[in-house]
mmCIF file of C-alpha atoms and ligand atoms in Angstrom:
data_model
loop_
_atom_site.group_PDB
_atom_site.id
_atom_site.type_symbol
_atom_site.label_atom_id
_atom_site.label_comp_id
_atom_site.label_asym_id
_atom_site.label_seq_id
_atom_site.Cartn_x
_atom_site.Cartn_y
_atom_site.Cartn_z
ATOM 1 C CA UNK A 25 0.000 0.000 0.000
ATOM 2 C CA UNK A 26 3.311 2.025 -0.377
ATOM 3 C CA UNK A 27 1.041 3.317 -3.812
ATOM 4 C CA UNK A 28 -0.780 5.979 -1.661
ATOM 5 C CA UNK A 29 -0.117 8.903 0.769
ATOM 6 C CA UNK A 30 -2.152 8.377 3.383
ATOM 7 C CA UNK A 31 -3.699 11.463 4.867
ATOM 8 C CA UNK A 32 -5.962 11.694 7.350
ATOM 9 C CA UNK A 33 -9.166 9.659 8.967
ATOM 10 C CA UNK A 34 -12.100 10.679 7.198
ATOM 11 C CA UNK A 35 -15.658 10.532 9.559
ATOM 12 C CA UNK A 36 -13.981 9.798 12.686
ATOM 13 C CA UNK A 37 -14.834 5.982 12.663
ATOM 14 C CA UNK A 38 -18.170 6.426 11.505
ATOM 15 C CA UNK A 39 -17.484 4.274 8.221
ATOM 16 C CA UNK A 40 -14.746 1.680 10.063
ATOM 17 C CA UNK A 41 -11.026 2.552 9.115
ATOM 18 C CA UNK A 42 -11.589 5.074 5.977
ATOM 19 C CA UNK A 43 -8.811 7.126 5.073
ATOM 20 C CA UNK A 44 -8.179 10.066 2.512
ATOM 21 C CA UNK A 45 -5.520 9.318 0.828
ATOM 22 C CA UNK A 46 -3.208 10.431 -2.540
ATOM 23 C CA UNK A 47 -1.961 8.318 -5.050
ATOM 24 C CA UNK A 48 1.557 8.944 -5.238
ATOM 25 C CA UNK A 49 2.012 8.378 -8.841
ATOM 26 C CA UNK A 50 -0.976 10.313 -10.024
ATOM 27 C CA UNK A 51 -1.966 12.840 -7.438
ATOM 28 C CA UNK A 52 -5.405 11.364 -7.110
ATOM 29 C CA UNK A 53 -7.500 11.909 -4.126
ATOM 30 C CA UNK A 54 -8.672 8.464 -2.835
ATOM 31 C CA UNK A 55 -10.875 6.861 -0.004
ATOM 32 C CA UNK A 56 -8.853 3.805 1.163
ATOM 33 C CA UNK A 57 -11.181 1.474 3.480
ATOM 34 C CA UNK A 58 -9.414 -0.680 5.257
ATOM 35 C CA UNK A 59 -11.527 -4.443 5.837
ATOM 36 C CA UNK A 60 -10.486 -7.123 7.872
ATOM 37 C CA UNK A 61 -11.925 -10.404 6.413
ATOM 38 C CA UNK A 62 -12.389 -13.830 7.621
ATOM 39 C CA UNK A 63 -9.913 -16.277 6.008
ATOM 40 C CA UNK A 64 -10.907 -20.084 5.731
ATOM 41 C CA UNK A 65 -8.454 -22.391 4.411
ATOM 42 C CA UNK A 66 -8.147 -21.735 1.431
ATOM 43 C CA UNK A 67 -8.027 -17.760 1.718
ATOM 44 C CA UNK A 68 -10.350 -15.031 0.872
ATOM 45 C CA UNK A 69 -13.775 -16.704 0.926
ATOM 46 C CA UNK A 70 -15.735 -16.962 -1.908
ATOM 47 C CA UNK A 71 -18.734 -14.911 -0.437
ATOM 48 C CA UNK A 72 -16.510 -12.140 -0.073
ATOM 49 C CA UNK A 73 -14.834 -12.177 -3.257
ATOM 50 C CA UNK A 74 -18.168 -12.121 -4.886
ATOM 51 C CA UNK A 75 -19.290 -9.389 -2.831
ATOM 52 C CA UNK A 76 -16.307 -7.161 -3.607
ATOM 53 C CA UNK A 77 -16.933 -7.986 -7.528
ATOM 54 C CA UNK A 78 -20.781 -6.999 -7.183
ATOM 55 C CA UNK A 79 -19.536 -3.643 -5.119
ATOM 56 C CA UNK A 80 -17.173 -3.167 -8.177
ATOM 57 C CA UNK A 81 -19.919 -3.812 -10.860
ATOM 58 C CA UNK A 82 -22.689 -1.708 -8.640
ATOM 59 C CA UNK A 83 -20.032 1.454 -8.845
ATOM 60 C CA UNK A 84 -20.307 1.702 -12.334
ATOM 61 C CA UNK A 85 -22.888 3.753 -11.118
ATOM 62 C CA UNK A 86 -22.689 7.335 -11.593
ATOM 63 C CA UNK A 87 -25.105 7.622 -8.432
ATOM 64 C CA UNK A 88 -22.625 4.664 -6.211
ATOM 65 C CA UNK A 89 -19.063 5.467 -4.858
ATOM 66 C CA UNK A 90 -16.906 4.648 -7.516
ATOM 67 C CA UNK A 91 -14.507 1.477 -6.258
ATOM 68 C CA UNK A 92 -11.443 1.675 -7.724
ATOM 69 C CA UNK A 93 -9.480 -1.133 -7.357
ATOM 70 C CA UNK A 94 -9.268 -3.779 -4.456
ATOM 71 C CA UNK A 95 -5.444 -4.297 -2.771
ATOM 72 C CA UNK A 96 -5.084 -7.483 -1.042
ATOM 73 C CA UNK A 97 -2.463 -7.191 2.035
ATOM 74 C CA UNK A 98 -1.339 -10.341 3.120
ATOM 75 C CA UNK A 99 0.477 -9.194 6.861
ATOM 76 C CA UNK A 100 -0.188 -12.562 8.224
ATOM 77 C CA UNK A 101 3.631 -12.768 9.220
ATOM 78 C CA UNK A 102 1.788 -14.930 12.301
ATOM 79 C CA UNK A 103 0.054 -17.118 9.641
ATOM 80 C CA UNK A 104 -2.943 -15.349 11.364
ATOM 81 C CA UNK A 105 -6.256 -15.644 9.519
ATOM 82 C CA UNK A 106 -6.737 -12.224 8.408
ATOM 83 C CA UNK A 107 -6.656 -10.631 5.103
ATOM 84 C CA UNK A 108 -6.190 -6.973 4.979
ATOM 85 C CA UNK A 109 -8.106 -6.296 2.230
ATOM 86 C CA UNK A 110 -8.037 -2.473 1.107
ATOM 87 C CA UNK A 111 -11.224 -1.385 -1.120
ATOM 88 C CA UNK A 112 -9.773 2.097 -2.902
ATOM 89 C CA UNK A 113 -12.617 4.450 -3.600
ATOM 90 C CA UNK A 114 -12.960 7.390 -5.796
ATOM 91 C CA UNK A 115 -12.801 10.570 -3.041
ATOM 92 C CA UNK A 116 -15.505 12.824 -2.715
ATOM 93 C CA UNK A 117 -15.097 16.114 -0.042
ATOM 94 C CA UNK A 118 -17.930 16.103 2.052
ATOM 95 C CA UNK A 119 -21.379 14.128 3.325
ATOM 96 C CA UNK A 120 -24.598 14.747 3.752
ATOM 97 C CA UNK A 121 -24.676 15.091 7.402
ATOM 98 C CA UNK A 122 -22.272 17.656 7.507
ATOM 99 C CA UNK A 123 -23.969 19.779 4.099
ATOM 100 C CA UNK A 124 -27.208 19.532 6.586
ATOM 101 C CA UNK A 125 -25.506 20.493 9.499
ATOM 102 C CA UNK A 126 -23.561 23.677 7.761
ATOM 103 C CA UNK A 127 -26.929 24.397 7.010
ATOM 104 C CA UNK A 128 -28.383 24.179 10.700
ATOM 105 C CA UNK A 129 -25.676 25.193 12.822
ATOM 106 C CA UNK A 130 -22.949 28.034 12.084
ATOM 107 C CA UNK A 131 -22.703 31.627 11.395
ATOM 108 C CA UNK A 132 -25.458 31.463 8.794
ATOM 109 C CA UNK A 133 -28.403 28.967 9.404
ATOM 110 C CA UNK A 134 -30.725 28.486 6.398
ATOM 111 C CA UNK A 135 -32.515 26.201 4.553
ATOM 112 C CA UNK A 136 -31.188 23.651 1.742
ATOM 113 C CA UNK A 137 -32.817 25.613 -1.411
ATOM 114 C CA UNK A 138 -35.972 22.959 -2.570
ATOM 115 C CA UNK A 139 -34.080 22.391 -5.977
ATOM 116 C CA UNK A 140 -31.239 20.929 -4.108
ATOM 117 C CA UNK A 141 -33.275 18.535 -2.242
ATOM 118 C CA UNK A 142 -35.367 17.969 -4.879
ATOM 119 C CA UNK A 143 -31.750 17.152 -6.888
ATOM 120 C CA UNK A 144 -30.142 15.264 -4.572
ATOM 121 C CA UNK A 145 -33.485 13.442 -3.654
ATOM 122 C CA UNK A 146 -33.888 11.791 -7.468
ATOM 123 C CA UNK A 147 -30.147 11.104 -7.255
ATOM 124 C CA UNK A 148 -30.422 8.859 -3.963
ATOM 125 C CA UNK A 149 -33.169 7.373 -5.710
ATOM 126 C CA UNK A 150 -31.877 6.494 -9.038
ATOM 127 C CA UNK A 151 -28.546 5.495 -6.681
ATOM 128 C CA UNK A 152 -31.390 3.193 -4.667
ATOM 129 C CA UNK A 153 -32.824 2.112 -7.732
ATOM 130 C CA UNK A 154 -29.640 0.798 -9.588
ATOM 131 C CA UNK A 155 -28.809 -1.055 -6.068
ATOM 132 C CA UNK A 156 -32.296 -2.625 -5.979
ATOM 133 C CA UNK A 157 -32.164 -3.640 -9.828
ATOM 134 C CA UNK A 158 -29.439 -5.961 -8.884
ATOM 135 C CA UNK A 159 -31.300 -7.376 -5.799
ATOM 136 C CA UNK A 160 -28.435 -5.650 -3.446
ATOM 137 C CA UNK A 161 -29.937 -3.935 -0.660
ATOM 138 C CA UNK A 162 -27.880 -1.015 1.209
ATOM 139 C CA UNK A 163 -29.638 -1.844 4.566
ATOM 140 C CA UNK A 164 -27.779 1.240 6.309
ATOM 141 C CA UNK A 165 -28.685 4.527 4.414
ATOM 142 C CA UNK A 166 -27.881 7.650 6.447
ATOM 143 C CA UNK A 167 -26.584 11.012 5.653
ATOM 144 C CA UNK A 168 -23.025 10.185 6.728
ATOM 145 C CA UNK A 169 -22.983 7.832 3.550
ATOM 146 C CA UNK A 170 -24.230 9.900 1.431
ATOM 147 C CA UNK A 171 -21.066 11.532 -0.176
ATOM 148 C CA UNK A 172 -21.368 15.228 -1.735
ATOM 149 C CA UNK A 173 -19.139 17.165 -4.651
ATOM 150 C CA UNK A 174 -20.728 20.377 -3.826
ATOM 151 C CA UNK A 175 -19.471 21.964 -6.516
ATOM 152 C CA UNK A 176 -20.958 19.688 -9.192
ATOM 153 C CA UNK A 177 -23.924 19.450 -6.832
ATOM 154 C CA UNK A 178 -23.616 15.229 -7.039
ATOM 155 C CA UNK A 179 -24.819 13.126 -4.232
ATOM 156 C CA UNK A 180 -23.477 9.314 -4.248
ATOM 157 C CA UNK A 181 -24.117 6.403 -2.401
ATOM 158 C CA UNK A 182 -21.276 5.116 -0.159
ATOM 159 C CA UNK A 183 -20.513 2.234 2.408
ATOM 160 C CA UNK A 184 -22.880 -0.006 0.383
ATOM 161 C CA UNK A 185 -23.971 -2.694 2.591
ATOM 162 C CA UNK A 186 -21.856 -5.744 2.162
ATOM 163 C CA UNK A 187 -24.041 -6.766 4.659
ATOM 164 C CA UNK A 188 -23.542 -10.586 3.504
ATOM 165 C CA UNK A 189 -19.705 -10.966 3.257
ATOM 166 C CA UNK A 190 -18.948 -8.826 5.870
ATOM 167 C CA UNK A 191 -20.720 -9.542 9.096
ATOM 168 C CA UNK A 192 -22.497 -6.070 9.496
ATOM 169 C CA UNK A 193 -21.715 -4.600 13.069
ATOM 170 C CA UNK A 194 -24.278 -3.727 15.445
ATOM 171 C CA UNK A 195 -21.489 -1.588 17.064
ATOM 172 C CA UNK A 196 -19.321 0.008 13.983
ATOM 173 C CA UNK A 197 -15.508 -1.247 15.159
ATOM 174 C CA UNK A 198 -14.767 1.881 16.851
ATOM 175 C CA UNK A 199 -17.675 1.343 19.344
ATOM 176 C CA UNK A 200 -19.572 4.210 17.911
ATOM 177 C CA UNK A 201 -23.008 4.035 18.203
ATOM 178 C CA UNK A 202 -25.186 2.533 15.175
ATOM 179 C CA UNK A 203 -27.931 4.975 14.277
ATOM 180 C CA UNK A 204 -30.954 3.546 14.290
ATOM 181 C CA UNK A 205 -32.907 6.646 13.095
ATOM 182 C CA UNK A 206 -33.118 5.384 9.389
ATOM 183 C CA UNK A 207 -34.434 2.072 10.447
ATOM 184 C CA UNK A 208 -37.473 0.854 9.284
ATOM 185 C CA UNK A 209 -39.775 -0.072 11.629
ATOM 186 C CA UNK A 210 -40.358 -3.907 9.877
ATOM 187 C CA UNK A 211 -36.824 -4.351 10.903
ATOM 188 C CA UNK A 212 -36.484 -2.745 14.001
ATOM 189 C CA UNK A 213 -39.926 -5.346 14.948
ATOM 190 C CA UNK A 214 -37.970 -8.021 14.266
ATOM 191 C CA UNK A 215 -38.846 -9.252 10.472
ATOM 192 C CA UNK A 216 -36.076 -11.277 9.362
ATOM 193 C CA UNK A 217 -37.079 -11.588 5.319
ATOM 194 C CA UNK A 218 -37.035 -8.048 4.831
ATOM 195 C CA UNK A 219 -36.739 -6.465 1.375
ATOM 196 C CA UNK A 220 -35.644 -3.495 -0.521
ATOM 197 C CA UNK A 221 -38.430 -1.485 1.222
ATOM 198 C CA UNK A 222 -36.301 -1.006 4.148
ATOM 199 C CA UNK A 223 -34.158 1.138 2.340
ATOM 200 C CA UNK A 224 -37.170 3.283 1.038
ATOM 201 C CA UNK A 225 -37.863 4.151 4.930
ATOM 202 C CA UNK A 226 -34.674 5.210 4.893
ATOM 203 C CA UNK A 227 -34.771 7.539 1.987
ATOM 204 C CA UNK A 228 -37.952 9.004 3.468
ATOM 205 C CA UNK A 229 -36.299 9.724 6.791
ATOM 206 C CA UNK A 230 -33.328 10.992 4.822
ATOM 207 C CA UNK A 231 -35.713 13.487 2.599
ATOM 208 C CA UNK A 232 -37.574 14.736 5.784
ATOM 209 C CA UNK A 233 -34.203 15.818 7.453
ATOM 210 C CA UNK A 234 -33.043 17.793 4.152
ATOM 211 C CA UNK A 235 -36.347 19.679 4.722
ATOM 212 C CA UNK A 236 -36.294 19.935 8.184
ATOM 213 C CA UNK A 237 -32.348 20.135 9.034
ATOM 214 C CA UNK A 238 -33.402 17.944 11.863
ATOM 215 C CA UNK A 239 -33.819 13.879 11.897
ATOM 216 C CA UNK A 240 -37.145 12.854 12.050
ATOM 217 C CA UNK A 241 -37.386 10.365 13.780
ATOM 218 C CA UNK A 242 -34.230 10.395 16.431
ATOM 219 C CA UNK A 243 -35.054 7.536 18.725
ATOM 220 C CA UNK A 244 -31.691 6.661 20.748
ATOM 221 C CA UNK A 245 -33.025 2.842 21.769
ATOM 222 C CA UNK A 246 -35.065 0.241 19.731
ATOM 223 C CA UNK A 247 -37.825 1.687 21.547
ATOM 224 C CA UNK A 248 -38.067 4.977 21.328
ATOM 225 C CA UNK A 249 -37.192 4.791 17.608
ATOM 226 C CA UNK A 250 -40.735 2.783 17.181
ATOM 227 C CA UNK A 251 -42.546 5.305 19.736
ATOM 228 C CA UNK A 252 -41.037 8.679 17.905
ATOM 229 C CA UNK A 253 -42.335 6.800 14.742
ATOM 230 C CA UNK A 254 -45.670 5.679 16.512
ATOM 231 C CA UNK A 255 -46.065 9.265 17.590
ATOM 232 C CA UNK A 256 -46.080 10.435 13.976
ATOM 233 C CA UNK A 257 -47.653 8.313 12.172
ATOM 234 C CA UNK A 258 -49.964 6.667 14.681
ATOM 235 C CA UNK A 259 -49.009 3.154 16.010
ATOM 236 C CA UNK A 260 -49.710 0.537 13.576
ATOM 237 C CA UNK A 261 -52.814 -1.651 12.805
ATOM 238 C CA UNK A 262 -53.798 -5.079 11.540
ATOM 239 C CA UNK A 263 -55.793 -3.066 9.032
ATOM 240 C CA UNK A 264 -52.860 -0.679 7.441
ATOM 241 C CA UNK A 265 -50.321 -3.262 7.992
ATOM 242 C CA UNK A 266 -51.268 -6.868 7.779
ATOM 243 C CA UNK A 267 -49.399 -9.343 9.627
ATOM 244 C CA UNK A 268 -47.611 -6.610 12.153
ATOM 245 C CA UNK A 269 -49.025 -7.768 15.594
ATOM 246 C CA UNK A 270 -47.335 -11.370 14.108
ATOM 247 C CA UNK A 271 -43.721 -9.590 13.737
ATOM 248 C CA UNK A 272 -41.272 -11.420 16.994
ATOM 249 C CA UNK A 273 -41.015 -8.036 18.499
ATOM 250 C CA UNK A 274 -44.171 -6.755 18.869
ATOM 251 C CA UNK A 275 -45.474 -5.576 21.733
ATOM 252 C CA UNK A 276 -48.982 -3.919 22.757
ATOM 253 C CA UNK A 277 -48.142 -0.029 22.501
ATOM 254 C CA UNK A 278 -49.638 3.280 23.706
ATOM 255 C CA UNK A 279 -52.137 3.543 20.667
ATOM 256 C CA UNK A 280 -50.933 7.437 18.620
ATOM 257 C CA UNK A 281 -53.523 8.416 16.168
ATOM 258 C CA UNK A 282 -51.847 9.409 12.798
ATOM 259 C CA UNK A 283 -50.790 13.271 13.100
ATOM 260 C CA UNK A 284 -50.586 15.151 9.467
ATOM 261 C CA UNK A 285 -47.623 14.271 7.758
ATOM 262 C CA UNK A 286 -46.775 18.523 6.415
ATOM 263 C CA UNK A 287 -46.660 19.302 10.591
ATOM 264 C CA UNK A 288 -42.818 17.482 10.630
ATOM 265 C CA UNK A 289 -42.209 19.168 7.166
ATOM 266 C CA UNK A 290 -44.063 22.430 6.957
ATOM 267 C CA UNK A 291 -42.336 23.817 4.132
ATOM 268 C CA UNK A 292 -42.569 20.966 1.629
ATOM 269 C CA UNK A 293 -44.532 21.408 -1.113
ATOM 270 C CA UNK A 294 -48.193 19.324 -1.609
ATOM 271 C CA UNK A 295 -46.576 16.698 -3.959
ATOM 272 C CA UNK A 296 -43.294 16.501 -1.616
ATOM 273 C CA UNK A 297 -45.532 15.588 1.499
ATOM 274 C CA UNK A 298 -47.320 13.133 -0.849
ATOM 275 C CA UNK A 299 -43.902 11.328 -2.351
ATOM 276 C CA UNK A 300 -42.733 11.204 1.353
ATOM 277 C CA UNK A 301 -46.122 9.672 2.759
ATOM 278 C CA UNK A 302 -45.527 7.223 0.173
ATOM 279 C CA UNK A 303 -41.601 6.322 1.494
ATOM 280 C CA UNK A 304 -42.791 6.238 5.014
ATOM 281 C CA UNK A 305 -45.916 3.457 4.624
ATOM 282 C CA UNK A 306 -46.090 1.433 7.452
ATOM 283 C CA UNK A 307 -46.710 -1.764 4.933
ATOM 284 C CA UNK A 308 -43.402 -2.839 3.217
ATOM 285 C CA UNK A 309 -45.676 -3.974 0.296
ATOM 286 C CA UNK A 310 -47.420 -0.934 0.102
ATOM 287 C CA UNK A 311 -44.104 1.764 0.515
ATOM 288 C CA UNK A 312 -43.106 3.254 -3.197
ATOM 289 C CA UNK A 313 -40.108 1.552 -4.725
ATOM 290 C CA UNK A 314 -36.956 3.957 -5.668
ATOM 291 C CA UNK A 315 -37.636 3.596 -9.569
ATOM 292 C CA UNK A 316 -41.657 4.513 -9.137
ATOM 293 C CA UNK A 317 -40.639 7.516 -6.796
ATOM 294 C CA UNK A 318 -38.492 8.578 -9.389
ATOM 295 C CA UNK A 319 -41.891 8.883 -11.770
ATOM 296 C CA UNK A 320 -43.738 10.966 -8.741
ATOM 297 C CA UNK A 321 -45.231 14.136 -9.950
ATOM 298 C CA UNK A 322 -42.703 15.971 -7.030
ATOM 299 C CA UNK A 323 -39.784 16.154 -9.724
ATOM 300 C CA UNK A 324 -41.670 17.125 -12.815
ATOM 301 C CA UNK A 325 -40.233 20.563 -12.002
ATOM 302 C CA UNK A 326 -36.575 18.842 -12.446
ATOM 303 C CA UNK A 327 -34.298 18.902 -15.145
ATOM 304 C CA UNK A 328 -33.725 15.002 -15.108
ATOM 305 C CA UNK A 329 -31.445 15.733 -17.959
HETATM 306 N N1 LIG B 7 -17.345 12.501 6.404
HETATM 307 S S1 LIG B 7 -16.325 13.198 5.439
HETATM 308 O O1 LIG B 7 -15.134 13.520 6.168
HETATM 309 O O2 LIG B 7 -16.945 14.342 4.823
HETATM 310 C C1 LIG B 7 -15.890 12.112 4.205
HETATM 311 C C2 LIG B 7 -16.189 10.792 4.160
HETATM 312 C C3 LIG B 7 -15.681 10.189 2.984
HETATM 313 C C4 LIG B 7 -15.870 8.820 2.675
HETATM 314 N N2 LIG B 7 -15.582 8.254 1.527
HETATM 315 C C5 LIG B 7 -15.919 6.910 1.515
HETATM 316 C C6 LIG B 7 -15.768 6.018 0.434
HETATM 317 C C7 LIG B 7 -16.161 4.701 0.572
HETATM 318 C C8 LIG B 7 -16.690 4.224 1.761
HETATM 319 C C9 LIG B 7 -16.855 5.087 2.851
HETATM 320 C C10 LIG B 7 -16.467 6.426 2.698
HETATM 321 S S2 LIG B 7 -16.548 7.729 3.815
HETATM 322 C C11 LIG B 7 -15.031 11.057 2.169
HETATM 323 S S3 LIG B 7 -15.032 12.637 2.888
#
C-alpha cells in the first residue's frame, strides 16, 4: 500500500477505518477502506470475493461510490487468519450530514434551497434504484454515507452494505453508536425476510431531514425509535399493515392516532408531502419503490437531464 499517501481519517470511525488518501504516482484523491476479512483455508472466501466484484460492478454507477481497485495485504507474518483487504474508492469532499448540518448550525443557518433537495433526492433514488435492480440492498442509508461534490452538486451512495460478506456490526468497530434513526420499523420489529423497502424508509427519513435540518425520527433505543415513529404516524394496525401484531417483536403499545404528515415538514410542497407519505408506509408492500418515486409528480419541475 506504499502506492498511496495516506492522509488523514475521514468521519472519525463512523465508516470503520476510511482514510483520505493520494496516489503517489498520479496525485489522485482516494478513499482507502481498510476491511479485515475472515480467512478459511483456502483464503479469501468466496462470499466475499463475490461481494467485492458486485460492489465493483454496482459502482459503475454514476449515483454509487466509484470502487477503484481492491489491494489485497497479506500481513499474516503470524500465519494469522486475516486478510487486509483495502477497497480504494474514488474521493468525494464532504457528506450529507455535515452539508445539513452547515446548514443548521454556524454563522449562517438556512434552509437547503428545494431544488437541491429535490436534486439530490432523485439522485439517492436512481442510486437506490440501480442497487435494488441488482437485488443488493444497502440496509444502512444515512446522511453520513451519502457523499457530496458540492461543486458539481452530485450526491453518491457510499458504504454499500456488504451486509452478507462482511458480518455487518451492530457496534461500527470503533464502538460508535449505530444509528438507528433510518431504520425501518419492519426491521427494528424483528422481520427477518425483509426487502428493498427497508431502504425506502430510509430515503424518506433521509428526505424529511433535508427539509427539516433535523432527523425525524431520532429515537436513541429500539424503543423509542418505534414510539417517535408511533407518535407520527400513529401506532400501527392489523388493518394498514397486515401481519404486524405477528412480527417477533411486537409488543402492545400506547395507541398514537396518525398526526398530518406537512406538521414534521411544513415547508414541503403538496406533492413533496405526498412522495414522502408514500416512502414512510407502514406496509413494506405498500411503501413506493426507488424507480416509481423517481416517476412521482414531485420532480416534474426537475431537469432530469
Ligand atoms: N465525512 S467526510 O469527512 O466528509 C468524508 C467521508 C468520505 C468517505 N468516503 C468513503 C468512500 C467509501 C466508503 C466510505 C467512505 S466515507 C469522504 S469525505
Amino acid at each position: 500500500m506504499d502506492k498511496y499517501e495516506k492522509l488523514e481519517k475521514v468521519g472519525e470511525g463512523t465508516y470503520g477505518k476510511v482514510y483520505k488518501a493520494k496516489d503517489k504516482a498520479t496525485g489522485q484523491l482516494v478513499a482507502l477502506k481498510k476491511t479485515r476479512l475472515e480467512m478459511d483455508e483456502e483464503g479469501v472466501p468466496p462470499t466475499a470475493l463475490r461481494e467485492v466484484s458486485l460492489l465493483q460492478m454496482l459502482s459503475q454507477s454514476l449515483y454509487i461510490v466509484r470502487l477503484l481497485c481492491v489491494e489485497h495485504v497479506d500481513t499474516n507474518k503470524n500465519g494469522g487468519s486475516k486478510a487486509n483487504l483495502y477497497l480504494v474508492f474514488e474521493y468525494l469532499d464532504t457528506d450529507l450530514k455535515k452539508f445539513i448540518d452547515s446548514h443548521r448550525k454556524g454563522p449562517n443557518p438556512r434552509p437547503l434551497p428545494p431544488s437541491l433537495v429535490q436534486s439530490f433526492l432523485f439522485q439517492l433514488c436512481k442510486g437506490v434504484a440501480h442497487c435494488h435492480s441488482h437485488g443488493v440492498l444497502h440496509r444502512d442509508l444515512k446522511p453520513q454515507n451519502l457523499l457530496l461534490d458540492k461543486e458539481k452538486g452530485i450526491l453518491k451512495i457510499a458504504d454499500l452494505g456488504l451486509g452478507r460478506a462482511f458480518t455487518v456490526p451492530l457496534k461500527s468497530y470503533t464502538h460508535e453508536i449505530v444509528t438507528l434513526w433510518y431504520r425501518a420499523p419492519e426491521v427494528l420489529l424483528g422481520s427477518t425476510h425483509y426487502s428493498t423497502a427497508v431502504d425506502m424508509w430510509s430515503v424518506g427519513c433521509i428526505f424529511a431531514e433535508m427539509v427539516r435540518r433535523q432527523a425525524l425520527f431520532p429515537g436513541d433505543s429500539e424503543f423509542q425509535q418505534l414510539l417517535h415513529i408511533f407518535r407520527l404516524l400513529g401506532t400501527p394496525t392489523e388493518k394498514q399493515w397486515p401481519g404486524v401484531t405477528a412480527l417477533r417483536d411486537w409488543h402492545v403499545y400506547p395507541r398514537w392516532e396518525p398526526q398530518s404528515l406537512d406538521r414534521a415538514v411544513p415547508s414541503l410542497s403538496p406533492d413533496g408531502v405526498d412522495l414522502l407519505s408514500k416512502m414512510l408506509k407502514y406496509d413494506p408492500a405498500e411503501r413506493i419503490s426507488a424507480k416509481a418515486a423517481m416517476d412521482h409528480p414531485y420532480f416534474d419541475s426537475l431537469d432530469k437531464s
